[in-house]
Amino acid sequence: MNWSILFSMKRYFSFLALFLLLVGCAVQSKPQGGPRDETPPIILSQSPKPGELHFNGHEASIVFNEYIQAKNLRSAMVATPELEGLQATVKGKRLSITWDEQELRAQTTYRISFGDAIGDLNENNPYPNLEMVWSTGDYVDSLRLNARIEPRSKVPFESLKVWLVASNTDTVQAPAFSATPSKDGIVTFNYLPTDSFDILVFEDLNFDGTWAPESETFGFLKGAASSSDSMAYTVPFFNAFFETPEENSTAFMDSIATLLDTAKSENLGRLTLIIPPANTTVFAWLTHESGYLQSFVYPSFRESDTSYIDLGMQLPGKYTFSGFTDTNGDFLWTPASWYEGKANDPILEEQTFELKANWDLEQPLNFK
């Protein structure tokens, strides 16, 4: 027997067995993906400490428990009162803030707000409404202001900015205080002085940290006072623009009229609109899926009685009802104005329904 060959074969099978064992172990121990990390970073330390008194330095820092990143930090960062030369940098787990050496106001509460600009490095889970607060004097302002955002239509509240602006401000360029609402539309401002503010809420569509009233939807409430209680002001958010539908051409209307006159009744449907009471004039439009448009004006003298409009035989298909309430009586949809302190004309909630051929439909309308 050739013992050297036998020994070599044993070594071969030993290595083979070991290889298969390692492969098997590797397959069995294949890691499974865990749940997505949704936890924002945690503050380990900060300087100055929250609410620190007699601080007159020109630099600050916050250290987190994990690596962080910044998103639109420059536009999100707001200092109240203003700090000249304010800068912020992120390195590893540290957020460093500096400003020019200057004489800070005596007996004043300072606050630097970062909004939701700071998040963890992996998933960018934001630290909500991050802020630093200190005082140059013997106390920190302790009042607060709570607000609930009430949109006219559904909106992701986290995409909004809420500003407190000094009352009776003609131009709105920067806030006195800034925050982001929670997922429920609630926002709280802490460490406020005894004062009255105008509340502005808007959607920063171009992410520049400023409000563009011509292109960014907004809402407001003026004269909200800071206090020590938990009462919440309701702030309307006029997050919609109304565009008056374009009237049909004469040729198109003539073709629809011919079709309604010549079609068999079983190929059309009879439509009656049920109009609720209203104390203001309503302008409305009924649009068929073909583009066929009918306009209506419901006058304001109908304060208590429900009325009916028989439109007779109409095209079957899907209809959309839209319009607005003319609160100022100018026969036009008027947008909100911060400077005039006026809300926009309320826009009716869009309603859709279907009229089937050879059916009689009484369709109730909603003017809210």
Coordinates of C-alpha atoms in Angstrom, one line a residue:
M1 CA 0.0 0.0 0.0
N2 CA 1.3 3.4 -0.9
W3 CA 0.9 5.3 2.3
S4 CA 1.9 8.6 0.8
I5 CA -1.0 8.5 -1.7
L6 CA -3.4 7.5 1.1
F7 CA -2.1 10.4 3.3
S8 CA -2.6 12.8 0.4
M9 CA -6.2 11.6 -0.2
K10 CA -7.0 12.0 3.5
R11 CA -5.7 15.5 3.4
Y12 CA -7.7 16.3 0.3
F13 CA -11.0 15.0 1.8
S14 CA -10.2 16.8 5.1
F15 CA -9.9 20.1 3.2
L16 CA -13.0 19.3 1.2
A17 CA -15.0 18.6 4.3
L18 CA -13.8 21.7 6.0
F19 CA -14.7 23.8 2.9
L20 CA -18.2 22.4 2.8
L21 CA -18.6 23.0 6.5
L22 CA -17.6 26.7 6.1
V23 CA -19.9 27.1 3.1
G24 CA -22.8 25.5 5.0
C25 CA -22.1 27.7 8.0
A26 CA -22.0 30.8 5.8
V27 CA -25.3 30.0 4.1
Q28 CA -27.0 29.3 7.5
S29 CA -25.7 32.5 9.0
K30 CA -26.8 34.8 6.1
P31 CA -27.9 38.0 7.8
Q32 CA -31.5 39.1 7.4
G33 CA -32.3 42.8 7.0
G34 CA -33.6 44.5 10.1
P35 CA -36.2 47.2 10.4
R36 CA -35.4 50.7 9.0
D37 CA -33.8 53.0 11.5
E38 CA -36.4 55.8 12.2
T39 CA -34.8 57.2 15.4
P40 CA -33.3 60.7 15.2
P41 CA -29.9 61.4 16.7
I42 CA -29.7 62.0 20.5
I43 CA -28.0 65.0 22.1
L44 CA -25.1 63.9 24.4
S45 CA -23.9 67.4 25.3
Q46 CA -24.1 71.0 24.3
S47 CA -22.4 74.2 25.1
P48 CA -23.8 76.5 26.3
K49 CA -26.1 74.3 28.3
P50 CA -29.9 74.6 27.7
G51 CA -31.1 77.7 29.5
E52 CA -27.6 78.7 30.7
L53 CA -27.4 82.1 32.3
H54 CA -24.8 84.9 31.9
F55 CA -23.4 83.5 28.6
N56 CA -21.7 86.1 26.4
G57 CA -19.5 83.9 24.2
H58 CA -19.2 83.7 20.5
E59 CA -19.3 80.0 19.8
A60 CA -21.5 77.0 20.7
S61 CA -21.6 73.3 19.9
I62 CA -23.9 70.3 20.1
V63 CA -22.6 66.7 20.2
F64 CA -24.8 63.8 19.2
N65 CA -24.6 60.0 19.8
E66 CA -24.1 59.3 16.1
Y67 CA -22.7 60.8 12.9
I68 CA -24.9 63.6 11.6
Q69 CA -25.6 65.5 8.4
A70 CA -27.1 68.9 7.6
K71 CA -29.8 69.7 5.0
N72 CA -30.4 73.3 4.0
L73 CA -28.8 74.4 7.2
R74 CA -28.0 77.9 6.2
S75 CA -31.7 78.7 5.2
A76 CA -33.1 76.9 8.3
M77 CA -30.9 78.5 10.9
V78 CA -32.5 81.6 12.6
A79 CA -31.0 83.5 15.5
T80 CA -33.2 85.7 17.8
P81 CA -32.0 88.4 18.4
E82 CA -29.8 88.4 15.3
L83 CA -26.1 87.3 15.7
E84 CA -23.8 88.9 13.2
G85 CA -21.6 86.5 11.2
L86 CA -23.5 83.4 12.3
Q87 CA -22.0 80.2 10.8
A88 CA -22.6 76.5 11.4
T89 CA -20.5 73.4 10.4
V90 CA -21.0 69.7 10.8
K91 CA -18.1 67.4 11.4
G92 CA -18.7 63.8 12.5
K93 CA -21.0 63.8 15.5
R94 CA -20.6 67.6 16.3
L95 CA -22.5 70.6 15.2
S96 CA -20.4 73.7 15.7
I97 CA -21.8 77.3 15.6
T98 CA -19.8 80.5 15.6
W99 CA -20.6 84.2 15.3
D100 CA -18.6 87.4 15.2
E101 CA -17.3 88.6 18.6
Q102 CA -19.8 91.3 19.6
E103 CA -21.5 92.7 22.6
L104 CA -24.7 90.8 23.2
R105 CA -27.7 92.5 24.6
A106 CA -27.9 92.6 28.3
Q107 CA -30.6 90.7 30.2
T108 CA -31.7 89.0 27.0
T109 CA -32.7 85.5 26.0
Y110 CA -31.0 84.3 22.9
R111 CA -32.1 81.5 20.7
I112 CA -30.7 79.7 17.6
S113 CA -33.3 77.6 15.8
F114 CA -32.2 74.9 13.3
G115 CA -35.6 73.6 12.3
D116 CA -35.3 70.0 11.0
A117 CA -32.0 70.6 9.3
I118 CA -30.0 68.2 11.3
G119 CA -30.4 64.4 10.9
D120 CA -28.5 61.2 11.3
L121 CA -26.0 60.3 8.6
N122 CA -27.5 57.0 7.4
E123 CA -31.3 57.7 7.1
N124 CA -31.4 61.5 7.7
N125 CA -33.9 61.1 10.5
P126 CA -34.3 64.7 11.5
Y127 CA -34.0 66.0 15.0
P128 CA -37.3 68.0 15.3
N129 CA -37.1 71.7 15.9
L130 CA -33.5 71.7 17.2
E131 CA -32.6 74.8 19.1
M132 CA -30.1 76.4 21.5
V133 CA -31.3 78.8 24.2
W134 CA -29.3 80.8 26.7
S135 CA -29.5 84.2 28.5
T136 CA -27.0 87.0 29.0
G137 CA -28.8 87.9 32.2
D138 CA -30.3 86.4 35.3
Y139 CA -33.3 84.6 33.7
V140 CA -34.5 82.9 30.6
D141 CA -37.8 83.9 29.0
S142 CA -40.3 81.2 29.9
L143 CA -43.5 81.9 28.0
R144 CA -44.8 79.9 25.1
L145 CA -47.2 80.0 22.1
N146 CA -49.0 76.9 20.8
A147 CA -50.6 76.8 17.4
R148 CA -52.6 74.3 15.4
I149 CA -52.4 74.5 11.6
E150 CA -55.8 74.1 9.9
P151 CA -55.4 73.5 6.1
R152 CA -58.2 73.9 3.6
S153 CA -57.1 70.6 2.0
K154 CA -54.8 67.8 3.0
V155 CA -51.1 68.7 3.3
P156 CA -48.0 67.1 4.8
F157 CA -47.5 69.3 7.8
E158 CA -43.8 68.6 8.0
S159 CA -43.3 70.4 4.7
L160 CA -44.5 73.7 6.2
K161 CA -42.6 76.5 8.0
V162 CA -44.2 78.5 10.8
W163 CA -42.9 81.9 11.6
L164 CA -43.6 84.3 14.5
V165 CA -43.3 87.8 13.1
A166 CA -43.3 91.0 15.1
S167 CA -46.9 92.4 15.1
N168 CA -47.8 95.1 12.6
T169 CA -44.8 94.2 10.3
D170 CA -45.2 95.6 6.8
T171 CA -42.6 93.5 5.1
V172 CA -41.9 89.9 6.0
Q173 CA -38.3 89.0 5.3
A174 CA -37.3 87.0 8.3
P175 CA -39.0 85.6 11.4
A176 CA -38.5 86.4 15.0
F177 CA -38.9 82.7 15.7
S178 CA -39.3 79.8 13.4
A179 CA -40.4 76.1 13.8
T180 CA -41.8 73.1 11.9
P181 CA -45.2 71.6 12.7
S182 CA -45.5 68.0 13.9
K183 CA -47.3 65.3 11.8
D184 CA -50.5 66.4 13.4
G185 CA -50.1 70.1 12.5
I186 CA -49.2 71.2 16.0
V187 CA -46.3 73.7 16.6
T188 CA -45.0 75.0 19.9
F189 CA -42.7 78.0 20.5
N190 CA -40.9 78.0 23.9
Y191 CA -38.7 80.5 25.7
L192 CA -40.8 83.5 24.5
P193 CA -40.9 87.0 26.0
T194 CA -44.1 88.7 27.0
D195 CA -45.2 89.9 23.6
S196 CA -47.8 89.6 20.8
F197 CA -46.9 88.1 17.4
D198 CA -48.3 87.5 13.9
I199 CA -48.2 83.8 12.9
L200 CA -47.3 83.0 9.3
V201 CA -47.4 79.5 7.9
F202 CA -46.2 78.8 4.4
E203 CA -44.8 76.0 2.1
D204 CA -41.2 76.7 1.2
L205 CA -41.4 75.3 -2.3
N206 CA -38.0 76.5 -3.5
F207 CA -36.2 75.7 -0.2
D208 CA -34.6 79.1 0.1
G209 CA -35.8 79.7 3.7
T210 CA -37.8 82.8 2.7
W211 CA -41.5 83.4 1.9
A212 CA -42.6 84.2 -1.7
P213 CA -46.3 85.3 -1.4
E214 CA -46.8 85.3 -5.1
S215 CA -46.0 81.6 -5.6
E216 CA -46.0 79.9 -2.2
T217 CA -49.3 79.1 -0.5
F218 CA -49.7 80.4 3.0
G219 CA -51.9 81.2 5.9
F220 CA -51.8 83.5 8.9
L221 CA -53.2 84.6 12.2
K222 CA -52.4 88.1 13.6
G223 CA -52.2 89.2 17.2
A224 CA -51.4 85.9 19.0
A225 CA -49.9 86.5 22.5
S226 CA -47.4 84.4 24.3
S227 CA -48.6 83.0 27.6
S228 CA -48.0 80.4 30.3
D229 CA -50.9 78.2 29.4
S230 CA -51.3 75.4 26.8
M231 CA -54.1 77.0 24.7
A232 CA -53.5 76.6 21.0
Y233 CA -54.3 79.2 18.4
T234 CA -55.9 77.9 15.2
V235 CA -54.1 79.1 12.1
P236 CA -55.8 78.7 8.8
F237 CA -53.6 77.6 5.9
F238 CA -54.9 78.7 2.5
N239 CA -53.1 76.0 0.6
A240 CA -55.0 76.3 -2.7
F241 CA -55.4 78.7 -5.6
F242 CA -58.6 78.8 -7.6
E243 CA -58.4 79.1 -11.4
T244 CA -61.7 80.0 -13.1
P245 CA -62.5 77.4 -15.8
E246 CA -62.1 78.6 -19.4
E247 CA -65.5 78.9 -21.1
N248 CA -66.2 76.6 -24.1
S249 CA -66.1 78.0 -27.6
T250 CA -69.3 78.9 -29.4
A251 CA -68.8 76.1 -31.9
F252 CA -68.3 73.5 -29.1
M253 CA -71.4 74.7 -27.3
D254 CA -73.5 74.6 -30.6
S255 CA -72.4 71.0 -31.1
I256 CA -73.4 70.0 -27.6
A257 CA -76.8 71.7 -28.0
T258 CA -77.4 69.8 -31.2
L259 CA -76.4 66.6 -29.6
L260 CA -78.8 67.2 -26.7
D261 CA -81.7 68.1 -29.1
T262 CA -81.3 65.1 -31.4
A263 CA -80.3 62.3 -29.0
K264 CA -82.9 59.8 -27.9
S265 CA -84.0 60.3 -24.3
E266 CA -82.9 56.8 -23.3
N267 CA -79.3 57.8 -24.3
L268 CA -79.4 60.8 -21.9
G269 CA -79.9 61.3 -18.2
R270 CA -82.0 63.8 -16.3
L271 CA -80.0 65.9 -13.8
T272 CA -81.3 68.0 -10.9
L273 CA -78.9 69.9 -8.6
I274 CA -79.9 70.2 -4.9
I275 CA -78.6 73.6 -3.7
P276 CA -78.0 74.1 0.1
P277 CA -78.9 77.4 1.9
A278 CA -76.1 80.0 1.9
N279 CA -75.7 83.6 3.1
T280 CA -73.1 84.6 0.6
T281 CA -73.0 84.4 -3.2
V282 CA -71.5 81.3 -4.7
F283 CA -69.9 81.1 -8.2
A284 CA -69.7 77.5 -9.5
W285 CA -68.9 75.4 -12.6
L286 CA -70.2 72.0 -13.6
T287 CA -67.8 70.2 -16.0
H288 CA -68.6 67.1 -18.0
E289 CA -65.7 64.7 -18.7
S290 CA -66.0 65.8 -22.4
G291 CA -65.1 69.3 -21.4
Y292 CA -68.7 70.6 -21.7
L293 CA -68.9 73.4 -19.1
Q294 CA -71.9 75.0 -17.4
S295 CA -71.6 78.0 -15.0
F296 CA -73.9 79.0 -12.2
V297 CA -74.3 81.9 -9.8
Y298 CA -76.2 81.1 -6.6
P299 CA -77.2 84.4 -4.9
S300 CA -76.9 85.1 -1.2
F301 CA -80.5 85.7 -0.3
R302 CA -81.1 81.9 0.1
E303 CA -80.2 81.8 3.8
S304 CA -82.6 79.1 4.9
D305 CA -84.3 77.3 2.0
T306 CA -82.9 74.4 0.0
S307 CA -83.5 74.9 -3.7
Y308 CA -83.5 72.7 -6.8
I309 CA -82.2 73.4 -10.3
D310 CA -83.6 71.1 -12.9
L311 CA -81.0 70.9 -15.8
G312 CA -83.2 68.7 -17.8
M313 CA -81.7 66.0 -20.1
Q314 CA -77.9 66.0 -19.9
L315 CA -75.0 64.0 -21.3
P316 CA -74.3 60.8 -19.4
G317 CA -70.8 60.5 -17.8
K318 CA -68.7 61.9 -15.0
Y319 CA -69.2 65.4 -13.8
T320 CA -67.1 67.7 -11.5
F321 CA -68.5 70.5 -9.5
S322 CA -66.2 73.3 -8.4
G323 CA -66.4 77.0 -7.3
F324 CA -65.9 79.5 -4.6
T325 CA -67.8 81.7 -2.2
D326 CA -67.6 85.4 -3.1
T327 CA -67.2 86.8 0.4
N328 CA -66.3 90.4 -0.7
G329 CA -68.8 90.7 -3.5
D330 CA -66.4 91.5 -6.3
F331 CA -67.5 88.7 -8.6
L332 CA -63.9 87.3 -8.7
W333 CA -62.0 84.8 -6.6
T334 CA -59.8 86.9 -4.3
P335 CA -56.6 85.4 -2.9
A336 CA -55.4 85.9 0.7
S337 CA -53.5 89.0 1.6
W338 CA -51.1 89.1 4.5
Y339 CA -50.7 92.9 4.2
E340 CA -54.4 93.6 4.2
G341 CA -55.1 90.9 6.8
K342 CA -57.7 89.2 4.6
A343 CA -58.3 85.5 4.0
N344 CA -59.0 84.3 0.5
D345 CA -62.4 83.6 -0.8
P346 CA -63.3 80.1 0.4
I347 CA -62.9 77.5 -2.3
L348 CA -65.6 74.8 -2.5
E349 CA -64.5 71.3 -2.0
E350 CA -64.4 69.7 -5.4
Q351 CA -67.2 67.1 -5.9
T352 CA -67.6 64.4 -8.6
F353 CA -70.5 62.3 -9.5
E354 CA -71.7 60.2 -12.4
L355 CA -74.9 60.5 -14.4
K356 CA -76.0 57.3 -16.2
A357 CA -78.1 57.1 -19.4
N358 CA -81.8 56.8 -18.9
W359 CA -81.5 57.7 -15.2
D360 CA -83.0 60.5 -13.1
L361 CA -80.4 61.9 -10.7
E362 CA -80.9 64.4 -7.9
Q363 CA -77.4 65.4 -6.8
P364 CA -76.9 67.3 -3.5
L365 CA -74.1 69.8 -3.5
N366 CA -71.8 70.9 -0.7
F367 CA -71.0 74.6 -0.3
K368 CA -68.3 74.0 2.4

